[in-house]
Amino acid sequence: MNHLKKIVYNCKQATYLIEKKSIKRLSFHEIIELRIHLFGCSFCRIYSKQSRVINDMVQELFRSSMQSGYRLNDDFKKELQQRIEDGLNKN
Amino acid sequence: MHHQLNPHQWVAAHADYLYAFAITRLNDEERAKDLVQETFLAALERIGGFEGKASERTWLTAILKNKIIDVYRKKSSRLKITSVIDAEREQEDFFDAETGHWIVEHGPKEFGIEDKDHLVNKEFESILQKCLQKLPVLWRAVFTMKHIDDEPADVICAELKVSASNFWVITHRTKLNLRACLQKNWI
């Protein structure tokens, strides 16, 4: 296979570059490689969009579960504050 | 601004927040409870080292984060062999071994929510939650530290003891499995 053909076919490499790009700047060579691939590959165009959506959704999931009201029970809290007070008195 | 500590109010002011922080990352209520307790006790020992640069909550959360990373490390070294191998096996047939092209039945299909206001779909969210839990601990740890806690790659590598190249491999594999799991359970 020639080099260009390799780039066009290699979705494994393209998805790797898509993930890398979401965290770090790609090299010039990588940018070109990814552009060529995405131009011809509808699978990876969908992948690229979904990859971003997934990142957003995971962030949203964490935000909403932080606000969903996890509460420690009161006895546990009372005891815990007491342990802290004991620790403070020791010093 | 110079921040101060007020340990007499620690539990009332921060315990629920720290508990939620730990639970969302570890998905384990008992362990989260233990970590909150350990965090306050460790904080007590370090009161003298508090410089007032960060808020009390930020300072306590940093202590908790380190404890969470310890859990990630312990869990991933113990479970590494089976869970990572299983997760890697799942994606073995995603791509053609020779060309790297998607095998058609595994190729990405539209979820139908990409362009909509995807942030409000509760059903999708619960599938996502389940798919996240299926990831190997180490992979989920890398993903969470990067995308939720926004830690730099080199910090994540140092804390979780993974090499830089393995970091990229894990990042890639995590998203491949996560996306495939969503496609399988949503469409």
PDB file of C-alpha atoms in Angstrom:
ATOM      1  CA  MET A   1       0.000   0.000   0.000  1.00  0.00           C
ATOM      2  CA  ASN A   2       1.281   3.441  -0.754  1.00  0.00           C
ATOM      3  CA  HIS A   3       1.423   6.103   1.907  1.00  0.00           C
ATOM      4  CA  LEU A   4      -1.679   8.025   0.905  1.00  0.00           C
ATOM      5  CA  LYS A   5      -3.760   4.895   0.683  1.00  0.00           C
ATOM      6  CA  LYS A   6      -2.635   3.946   4.169  1.00  0.00           C
ATOM      7  CA  ILE A   7      -3.870   7.257   5.519  1.00  0.00           C
ATOM      8  CA  VAL A   8      -7.169   6.988   3.708  1.00  0.00           C
ATOM      9  CA  TYR A   9      -7.894   3.501   5.041  1.00  0.00           C
ATOM     10  CA  ASN A  10      -6.504   3.727   8.538  1.00  0.00           C
ATOM     11  CA  CYS A  11      -9.427   4.631  10.788  1.00  0.00           C
ATOM     12  CA  LYS A  12      -7.626   3.257  13.815  1.00  0.00           C
ATOM     13  CA  GLN A  13      -4.901   5.838  13.362  1.00  0.00           C
ATOM     14  CA  ALA A  14      -7.418   8.582  12.511  1.00  0.00           C
ATOM     15  CA  THR A  15      -9.455   7.989  15.681  1.00  0.00           C
ATOM     16  CA  TYR A  16      -6.214   7.990  17.649  1.00  0.00           C
ATOM     17  CA  LEU A  17      -5.386  11.413  16.205  1.00  0.00           C
ATOM     18  CA  ILE A  18      -8.916  12.669  16.944  1.00  0.00           C
ATOM     19  CA  GLU A  19      -8.443  11.782  20.612  1.00  0.00           C
ATOM     20  CA  LYS A  20      -4.970  13.244  20.737  1.00  0.00           C
ATOM     21  CA  LYS A  21      -6.254  16.449  19.206  1.00  0.00           C
ATOM     22  CA  SER A  22      -8.847  16.879  21.959  1.00  0.00           C
ATOM     23  CA  ILE A  23      -6.009  17.153  24.473  1.00  0.00           C
ATOM     24  CA  LYS A  24      -2.949  18.372  22.641  1.00  0.00           C
ATOM     25  CA  ARG A  25      -1.975  20.282  19.530  1.00  0.00           C
ATOM     26  CA  LEU A  26      -1.211  17.962  16.679  1.00  0.00           C
ATOM     27  CA  SER A  27       1.931  18.300  14.620  1.00  0.00           C
ATOM     28  CA  PHE A  28       1.624  19.754  11.130  1.00  0.00           C
ATOM     29  CA  HIS A  29       2.075  16.323   9.649  1.00  0.00           C
ATOM     30  CA  GLU A  30      -0.686  14.875  11.848  1.00  0.00           C
ATOM     31  CA  ILE A  31      -3.095  17.689  11.034  1.00  0.00           C
ATOM     32  CA  ILE A  32      -2.725  17.057   7.304  1.00  0.00           C
ATOM     33  CA  GLU A  33      -3.009  13.324   7.758  1.00  0.00           C
ATOM     34  CA  LEU A  34      -6.236  13.687   9.749  1.00  0.00           C
ATOM     35  CA  ARG A  35      -7.743  16.153   7.285  1.00  0.00           C
ATOM     36  CA  ILE A  36      -7.104  13.874   4.354  1.00  0.00           C
ATOM     37  CA  HIS A  37      -8.623  10.975   6.223  1.00  0.00           C
ATOM     38  CA  LEU A  38     -11.724  12.804   7.407  1.00  0.00           C
ATOM     39  CA  PHE A  39     -12.348  14.161   3.924  1.00  0.00           C
ATOM     40  CA  GLY A  40     -12.896  10.649   2.651  1.00  0.00           C
ATOM     41  CA  CYS A  41     -14.255   8.835   5.706  1.00  0.00           C
ATOM     42  CA  SER A  42     -17.829   9.362   6.898  1.00  0.00           C
ATOM     43  CA  PHE A  43     -17.394   6.863   9.752  1.00  0.00           C
ATOM     44  CA  CYS A  44     -14.625   8.916  11.275  1.00  0.00           C
ATOM     45  CA  ARG A  45     -16.500  12.171  10.726  1.00  0.00           C
ATOM     46  CA  ILE A  46     -19.302  10.740  12.848  1.00  0.00           C
ATOM     47  CA  TYR A  47     -16.741   9.448  15.346  1.00  0.00           C
ATOM     48  CA  SER A  48     -15.153  12.860  15.651  1.00  0.00           C
ATOM     49  CA  LYS A  49     -18.474  14.539  16.391  1.00  0.00           C
ATOM     50  CA  GLN A  50     -19.470  11.851  18.877  1.00  0.00           C
ATOM     51  CA  SER A  51     -16.138  12.002  20.629  1.00  0.00           C
ATOM     52  CA  ARG A  52     -16.733  15.675  21.413  1.00  0.00           C
ATOM     53  CA  VAL A  53     -20.331  15.065  22.453  1.00  0.00           C
ATOM     54  CA  ILE A  54     -19.228  12.305  24.807  1.00  0.00           C
ATOM     55  CA  ASN A  55     -16.693  14.580  26.498  1.00  0.00           C
ATOM     56  CA  ASP A  56     -19.369  17.239  26.983  1.00  0.00           C
ATOM     57  CA  MET A  57     -21.860  14.743  28.302  1.00  0.00           C
ATOM     58  CA  VAL A  58     -19.464  13.188  30.769  1.00  0.00           C
ATOM     59  CA  GLN A  59     -18.708  16.652  32.101  1.00  0.00           C
ATOM     60  CA  GLU A  60     -22.410  17.348  32.411  1.00  0.00           C
ATOM     61  CA  LEU A  61     -22.941  14.014  34.126  1.00  0.00           C
ATOM     62  CA  PHE A  62     -20.356  14.868  36.780  1.00  0.00           C
ATOM     63  CA  ARG A  63     -21.777  18.348  37.246  1.00  0.00           C
ATOM     64  CA  SER A  64     -25.283  17.065  37.737  1.00  0.00           C
ATOM     65  CA  SER A  65     -24.279  14.258  40.052  1.00  0.00           C
ATOM     66  CA  MET A  66     -22.290  16.721  42.198  1.00  0.00           C
ATOM     67  CA  GLN A  67     -25.521  18.667  42.582  1.00  0.00           C
ATOM     68  CA  SER A  68     -27.792  15.721  43.057  1.00  0.00           C
ATOM     69  CA  GLY A  69     -27.575  16.020  46.800  1.00  0.00           C
ATOM     70  CA  TYR A  70     -25.357  13.295  48.210  1.00  0.00           C
ATOM     71  CA  ARG A  71     -25.611  13.586  51.985  1.00  0.00           C
ATOM     72  CA  LEU A  72     -23.729  11.872  54.756  1.00  0.00           C
ATOM     73  CA  ASN A  73     -25.961  10.869  57.617  1.00  0.00           C
ATOM     74  CA  ASP A  74     -26.107  13.127  60.644  1.00  0.00           C
ATOM     75  CA  ASP A  75     -24.733  10.653  63.177  1.00  0.00           C
ATOM     76  CA  PHE A  76     -21.687  10.041  61.048  1.00  0.00           C
ATOM     77  CA  LYS A  77     -21.168  13.778  60.699  1.00  0.00           C
ATOM     78  CA  LYS A  78     -21.537  14.440  64.404  1.00  0.00           C
ATOM     79  CA  GLU A  79     -19.019  11.756  65.208  1.00  0.00           C
ATOM     80  CA  LEU A  80     -16.641  13.018  62.574  1.00  0.00           C
ATOM     81  CA  GLN A  81     -16.750  16.603  63.844  1.00  0.00           C
ATOM     82  CA  GLN A  82     -16.164  15.230  67.339  1.00  0.00           C
ATOM     83  CA  ARG A  83     -13.047  13.410  66.141  1.00  0.00           C
ATOM     84  CA  ILE A  84     -11.821  16.651  64.646  1.00  0.00           C
ATOM     85  CA  GLU A  85     -12.438  18.504  67.920  1.00  0.00           C
ATOM     86  CA  ASP A  86     -10.562  15.785  69.803  1.00  0.00           C
ATOM     87  CA  GLY A  87      -7.688  16.125  67.393  1.00  0.00           C
ATOM     88  CA  LEU A  88      -7.649  19.901  67.843  1.00  0.00           C
ATOM     89  CA  ASN A  89      -7.602  19.616  71.622  1.00  0.00           C
ATOM     90  CA  LYS A  90      -4.681  17.236  71.528  1.00  0.00           C
ATOM     91  CA  ASN A  91      -2.471  19.765  69.745  1.00  0.00           C
TER      92      ASN A  91
ATOM     93  CA  MET B   1      -7.026  37.374  49.708  1.00  0.00           C
ATOM     94  CA  HIS B   2      -5.717  35.388  52.627  1.00  0.00           C
ATOM     95  CA  HIS B   3      -7.837  32.372  53.472  1.00  0.00           C
ATOM     96  CA  GLN B   4      -8.255  30.920  56.906  1.00  0.00           C
ATOM     97  CA  LEU B   5      -9.167  27.542  58.278  1.00  0.00           C
ATOM     98  CA  ASN B   6     -12.030  26.942  60.619  1.00  0.00           C
ATOM     99  CA  PRO B   7     -11.889  23.274  61.617  1.00  0.00           C
ATOM    100  CA  HIS B   8     -14.845  23.640  63.994  1.00  0.00           C
ATOM    101  CA  GLN B   9     -17.063  24.062  60.942  1.00  0.00           C
ATOM    102  CA  TRP B  10     -15.358  21.587  58.628  1.00  0.00           C
ATOM    103  CA  VAL B  11     -17.964  18.880  58.651  1.00  0.00           C
ATOM    104  CA  ALA B  12     -20.920  21.240  58.382  1.00  0.00           C
ATOM    105  CA  ALA B  13     -19.310  23.268  55.615  1.00  0.00           C
ATOM    106  CA  HIS B  14     -17.569  20.653  53.462  1.00  0.00           C
ATOM    107  CA  ALA B  15     -18.388  17.046  54.334  1.00  0.00           C
ATOM    108  CA  ASP B  16     -21.288  16.637  51.889  1.00  0.00           C
ATOM    109  CA  TYR B  17     -19.352  18.322  49.106  1.00  0.00           C
ATOM    110  CA  LEU B  18     -16.316  16.080  49.617  1.00  0.00           C
ATOM    111  CA  TYR B  19     -18.558  13.043  49.848  1.00  0.00           C
ATOM    112  CA  ALA B  20     -20.215  13.878  46.506  1.00  0.00           C
ATOM    113  CA  PHE B  21     -16.791  14.551  44.971  1.00  0.00           C
ATOM    114  CA  ALA B  22     -15.522  11.124  46.028  1.00  0.00           C
ATOM    115  CA  ILE B  23     -18.692   9.265  45.084  1.00  0.00           C
ATOM    116  CA  THR B  24     -18.841  10.631  41.557  1.00  0.00           C
ATOM    117  CA  ARG B  25     -15.273   9.487  41.007  1.00  0.00           C
ATOM    118  CA  LEU B  26     -15.301   6.134  42.789  1.00  0.00           C
ATOM    119  CA  ASN B  27     -18.937   5.103  42.641  1.00  0.00           C
ATOM    120  CA  ASP B  28     -18.575   3.472  46.054  1.00  0.00           C
ATOM    121  CA  GLU B  29     -20.439   4.989  49.006  1.00  0.00           C
ATOM    122  CA  GLU B  30     -18.577   3.202  51.773  1.00  0.00           C
ATOM    123  CA  ARG B  31     -15.192   4.063  50.399  1.00  0.00           C
ATOM    124  CA  ALA B  32     -16.270   7.636  49.772  1.00  0.00           C
ATOM    125  CA  LYS B  33     -17.316   7.923  53.395  1.00  0.00           C
ATOM    126  CA  ASP B  34     -13.961   6.568  54.568  1.00  0.00           C
ATOM    127  CA  LEU B  35     -12.094   8.977  52.333  1.00  0.00           C
ATOM    128  CA  VAL B  36     -13.998  11.987  53.679  1.00  0.00           C
ATOM    129  CA  GLN B  37     -13.037  10.970  57.177  1.00  0.00           C
ATOM    130  CA  GLU B  38      -9.418  10.329  56.220  1.00  0.00           C
ATOM    131  CA  THR B  39      -9.296  13.677  54.449  1.00  0.00           C
ATOM    132  CA  PHE B  40     -10.306  15.639  57.537  1.00  0.00           C
ATOM    133  CA  LEU B  41      -7.923  13.700  59.761  1.00  0.00           C
ATOM    134  CA  ALA B  42      -5.043  14.206  57.333  1.00  0.00           C
ATOM    135  CA  ALA B  43      -5.987  17.875  57.088  1.00  0.00           C
ATOM    136  CA  LEU B  44      -5.761  18.216  60.859  1.00  0.00           C
ATOM    137  CA  GLU B  45      -2.166  17.020  60.745  1.00  0.00           C
ATOM    138  CA  ARG B  46      -1.358  19.572  58.086  1.00  0.00           C
ATOM    139  CA  ILE B  47      -3.031  22.643  59.522  1.00  0.00           C
ATOM    140  CA  GLY B  48       0.378  24.164  60.203  1.00  0.00           C
ATOM    141  CA  GLY B  49       1.263  23.911  56.524  1.00  0.00           C
ATOM    142  CA  PHE B  50      -1.801  25.798  55.290  1.00  0.00           C
ATOM    143  CA  GLU B  51      -0.587  29.001  53.678  1.00  0.00           C
ATOM    144  CA  GLY B  52      -3.948  30.614  52.969  1.00  0.00           C
ATOM    145  CA  LYS B  53      -3.378  30.796  49.239  1.00  0.00           C
ATOM    146  CA  ALA B  54      -6.291  28.545  48.367  1.00  0.00           C
ATOM    147  CA  SER B  55      -9.717  28.463  49.939  1.00  0.00           C
ATOM    148  CA  GLU B  56     -10.372  25.998  52.706  1.00  0.00           C
ATOM    149  CA  ARG B  57     -12.519  23.880  50.361  1.00  0.00           C
ATOM    150  CA  THR B  58      -9.919  23.838  47.598  1.00  0.00           C
ATOM    151  CA  TRP B  59      -7.275  22.830  50.096  1.00  0.00           C
ATOM    152  CA  LEU B  60      -9.407  20.013  51.521  1.00  0.00           C
ATOM    153  CA  THR B  61     -10.364  18.865  48.024  1.00  0.00           C
ATOM    154  CA  ALA B  62      -6.701  18.641  47.037  1.00  0.00           C
ATOM    155  CA  ILE B  63      -6.087  16.301  49.981  1.00  0.00           C
ATOM    156  CA  LEU B  64      -9.091  14.213  48.959  1.00  0.00           C
ATOM    157  CA  LYS B  65      -7.905  14.087  45.339  1.00  0.00           C
ATOM    158  CA  ASN B  66      -4.641  12.520  46.422  1.00  0.00           C
ATOM    159  CA  LYS B  67      -6.521   9.908  48.380  1.00  0.00           C
ATOM    160  CA  ILE B  68      -8.702   9.149  45.375  1.00  0.00           C
ATOM    161  CA  ILE B  69      -5.591   8.704  43.241  1.00  0.00           C
ATOM    162  CA  ASP B  70      -4.268   6.225  45.811  1.00  0.00           C
ATOM    163  CA  VAL B  71      -7.464   4.250  45.371  1.00  0.00           C
ATOM    164  CA  TYR B  72      -7.138   4.338  41.589  1.00  0.00           C
ATOM    165  CA  ARG B  73      -3.586   3.080  41.871  1.00  0.00           C
ATOM    166  CA  LYS B  74      -4.422   0.278  44.265  1.00  0.00           C
ATOM    167  CA  LYS B  75      -7.461  -0.838  42.323  1.00  0.00           C
ATOM    168  CA  SER B  76      -5.792  -0.727  38.959  1.00  0.00           C
ATOM    169  CA  SER B  77      -2.731  -2.664  40.032  1.00  0.00           C
ATOM    170  CA  ARG B  78      -4.894  -5.376  41.544  1.00  0.00           C
ATOM    171  CA  LEU B  79      -7.449  -5.658  38.781  1.00  0.00           C
ATOM    172  CA  LYS B  80      -5.239  -4.656  35.930  1.00  0.00           C
ATOM    173  CA  ILE B  81      -4.667  -8.012  34.407  1.00  0.00           C
ATOM    174  CA  THR B  82      -8.263  -9.115  33.895  1.00  0.00           C
ATOM    175  CA  SER B  83     -10.114  -5.854  33.338  1.00  0.00           C
ATOM    176  CA  VAL B  84      -7.702  -4.258  30.887  1.00  0.00           C
ATOM    177  CA  ILE B  85      -7.310  -7.441  28.881  1.00  0.00           C
ATOM    178  CA  ASP B  86     -11.099  -7.801  28.693  1.00  0.00           C
ATOM    179  CA  ALA B  87     -11.522  -4.199  27.638  1.00  0.00           C
ATOM    180  CA  GLU B  88      -8.832  -4.553  24.992  1.00  0.00           C
ATOM    181  CA  ARG B  89     -10.427  -7.704  23.694  1.00  0.00           C
ATOM    182  CA  GLU B  90     -13.716  -5.852  23.230  1.00  0.00           C
ATOM    183  CA  GLN B  91     -12.162  -3.620  20.622  1.00  0.00           C
ATOM    184  CA  GLU B  92     -10.079  -6.253  18.871  1.00  0.00           C
ATOM    185  CA  ASP B  93     -12.503  -6.528  15.988  1.00  0.00           C
ATOM    186  CA  PHE B  94     -13.367  -2.835  15.647  1.00  0.00           C
ATOM    187  CA  PHE B  95     -10.783  -2.346  12.912  1.00  0.00           C
ATOM    188  CA  ASP B  96      -9.463  -4.413  10.049  1.00  0.00           C
ATOM    189  CA  ALA B  97      -6.166  -5.855  11.245  1.00  0.00           C
ATOM    190  CA  GLU B  98      -4.375  -5.051   8.037  1.00  0.00           C
ATOM    191  CA  THR B  99      -5.679  -1.684   6.870  1.00  0.00           C
ATOM    192  CA  GLY B 100      -7.005  -0.251  10.141  1.00  0.00           C
ATOM    193  CA  HIS B 101     -10.358   0.473   8.509  1.00  0.00           C
ATOM    194  CA  TRP B 102     -13.561   0.193  10.559  1.00  0.00           C
ATOM    195  CA  ILE B 103     -15.184  -3.225  10.302  1.00  0.00           C
ATOM    196  CA  VAL B 104     -18.581  -2.160   9.000  1.00  0.00           C
ATOM    197  CA  GLU B 105     -20.729  -3.547  11.809  1.00  0.00           C
ATOM    198  CA  HIS B 106     -18.642  -1.633  14.360  1.00  0.00           C
ATOM    199  CA  GLY B 107     -18.415   1.566  12.338  1.00  0.00           C
ATOM    200  CA  PRO B 108     -19.858   4.659  14.010  1.00  0.00           C
ATOM    201  CA  LYS B 109     -23.537   5.337  13.385  1.00  0.00           C
ATOM    202  CA  GLU B 110     -25.307   8.531  14.313  1.00  0.00           C
ATOM    203  CA  PHE B 111     -26.804   8.506  17.802  1.00  0.00           C
ATOM    204  CA  GLY B 112     -29.356  11.042  16.676  1.00  0.00           C
ATOM    205  CA  ILE B 113     -28.539  13.404  19.502  1.00  0.00           C
ATOM    206  CA  GLU B 114     -25.284  14.881  18.229  1.00  0.00           C
ATOM    207  CA  ASP B 115     -26.780  18.124  17.055  1.00  0.00           C
ATOM    208  CA  LYS B 116     -29.574  18.465  19.550  1.00  0.00           C
ATOM    209  CA  ASP B 117     -29.453  19.724  23.063  1.00  0.00           C
ATOM    210  CA  HIS B 118     -27.869  16.514  24.211  1.00  0.00           C
ATOM    211  CA  LEU B 119     -27.303  17.758  27.718  1.00  0.00           C
ATOM    212  CA  VAL B 120     -30.837  17.082  28.839  1.00  0.00           C
ATOM    213  CA  ASN B 121     -31.363  13.515  27.735  1.00  0.00           C
ATOM    214  CA  LYS B 122     -31.685  11.531  30.971  1.00  0.00           C
ATOM    215  CA  GLU B 123     -31.959   8.148  29.340  1.00  0.00           C
ATOM    216  CA  PHE B 124     -28.779   8.650  27.380  1.00  0.00           C
ATOM    217  CA  GLU B 125     -27.101   9.886  30.536  1.00  0.00           C
ATOM    218  CA  SER B 126     -27.917   6.732  32.438  1.00  0.00           C
ATOM    219  CA  ILE B 127     -26.502   4.580  29.642  1.00  0.00           C
ATOM    220  CA  LEU B 128     -23.392   6.727  29.643  1.00  0.00           C
ATOM    221  CA  GLN B 129     -23.071   6.218  33.384  1.00  0.00           C
ATOM    222  CA  LYS B 130     -23.208   2.434  32.950  1.00  0.00           C
ATOM    223  CA  CYS B 131     -20.709   2.519  30.094  1.00  0.00           C
ATOM    224  CA  LEU B 132     -18.291   4.552  32.218  1.00  0.00           C
ATOM    225  CA  GLN B 133     -18.521   1.981  34.985  1.00  0.00           C
ATOM    226  CA  LYS B 134     -17.601  -0.780  32.559  1.00  0.00           C
ATOM    227  CA  LEU B 135     -14.227   0.776  31.803  1.00  0.00           C
ATOM    228  CA  PRO B 136     -11.138  -0.555  33.565  1.00  0.00           C
ATOM    229  CA  VAL B 137     -10.347   1.505  36.671  1.00  0.00           C
ATOM    230  CA  LEU B 138      -7.120   2.838  35.228  1.00  0.00           C
ATOM    231  CA  TRP B 139      -8.780   3.973  32.005  1.00  0.00           C
ATOM    232  CA  ARG B 140     -11.609   5.671  33.856  1.00  0.00           C
ATOM    233  CA  ALA B 141      -9.088   7.327  36.153  1.00  0.00           C
ATOM    234  CA  VAL B 142      -7.128   8.735  33.213  1.00  0.00           C
ATOM    235  CA  PHE B 143     -10.319   9.925  31.550  1.00  0.00           C
ATOM    236  CA  THR B 144     -11.725  11.550  34.683  1.00  0.00           C
ATOM    237  CA  MET B 145      -8.495  13.284  35.613  1.00  0.00           C
ATOM    238  CA  LYS B 146      -8.210  14.677  32.108  1.00  0.00           C
ATOM    239  CA  HIS B 147     -11.758  15.622  31.212  1.00  0.00           C
ATOM    240  CA  ILE B 148     -13.282  16.385  34.593  1.00  0.00           C
ATOM    241  CA  ASP B 149     -10.403  17.576  36.730  1.00  0.00           C
ATOM    242  CA  ASP B 150      -8.524  19.072  33.785  1.00  0.00           C
ATOM    243  CA  GLU B 151      -5.136  17.846  34.985  1.00  0.00           C
ATOM    244  CA  PRO B 152      -2.208  18.167  32.565  1.00  0.00           C
ATOM    245  CA  ALA B 153      -1.190  14.929  30.835  1.00  0.00           C
ATOM    246  CA  ASP B 154       2.225  14.821  32.503  1.00  0.00           C
ATOM    247  CA  VAL B 155       0.673  15.116  35.968  1.00  0.00           C
ATOM    248  CA  ILE B 156      -1.713  12.260  35.203  1.00  0.00           C
ATOM    249  CA  CYS B 157       1.155  10.116  33.931  1.00  0.00           C
ATOM    250  CA  ALA B 158       3.199  10.783  37.065  1.00  0.00           C
ATOM    251  CA  GLU B 159       0.329  10.208  39.498  1.00  0.00           C
ATOM    252  CA  LEU B 160      -0.964   7.046  37.873  1.00  0.00           C
ATOM    253  CA  LYS B 161       2.463   5.821  36.831  1.00  0.00           C
ATOM    254  CA  VAL B 162       1.753   5.445  33.145  1.00  0.00           C
ATOM    255  CA  SER B 163       4.205   6.339  30.386  1.00  0.00           C
ATOM    256  CA  ALA B 164       3.405   9.175  27.982  1.00  0.00           C
ATOM    257  CA  SER B 165       2.844   6.818  25.078  1.00  0.00           C
ATOM    258  CA  ASN B 166       0.622   4.588  27.169  1.00  0.00           C
ATOM    259  CA  PHE B 167      -1.353   7.679  28.170  1.00  0.00           C
ATOM    260  CA  TRP B 168      -2.286   8.274  24.518  1.00  0.00           C
ATOM    261  CA  VAL B 169      -3.072   4.627  23.937  1.00  0.00           C
ATOM    262  CA  ILE B 170      -5.350   4.571  26.992  1.00  0.00           C
ATOM    263  CA  THR B 171      -7.034   7.821  25.963  1.00  0.00           C
ATOM    264  CA  HIS B 172      -7.769   6.372  22.547  1.00  0.00           C
ATOM    265  CA  ARG B 173      -8.928   2.968  23.779  1.00  0.00           C
ATOM    266  CA  THR B 174     -11.144   4.469  26.460  1.00  0.00           C
ATOM    267  CA  LYS B 175     -13.068   6.523  23.950  1.00  0.00           C
ATOM    268  CA  LEU B 176     -13.342   3.621  21.491  1.00  0.00           C
ATOM    269  CA  ASN B 177     -14.950   1.403  24.125  1.00  0.00           C
ATOM    270  CA  LEU B 178     -17.096   4.142  25.591  1.00  0.00           C
ATOM    271  CA  ARG B 179     -18.425   5.127  22.188  1.00  0.00           C
ATOM    272  CA  ALA B 180     -19.042   1.543  21.140  1.00  0.00           C
ATOM    273  CA  CYS B 181     -20.878   0.853  24.397  1.00  0.00           C
ATOM    274  CA  LEU B 182     -23.135   3.857  23.781  1.00  0.00           C
ATOM    275  CA  GLN B 183     -23.831   2.768  20.238  1.00  0.00           C
ATOM    276  CA  LYS B 184     -24.660  -0.762  21.355  1.00  0.00           C
ATOM    277  CA  ASN B 185     -27.011   0.303  24.135  1.00  0.00           C
ATOM    278  CA  TRP B 186     -28.590   3.380  22.659  1.00  0.00           C
ATOM    279  CA  ILE B 187     -29.370   2.662  19.036  1.00  0.00           C
TER     280      ILE B 187
END
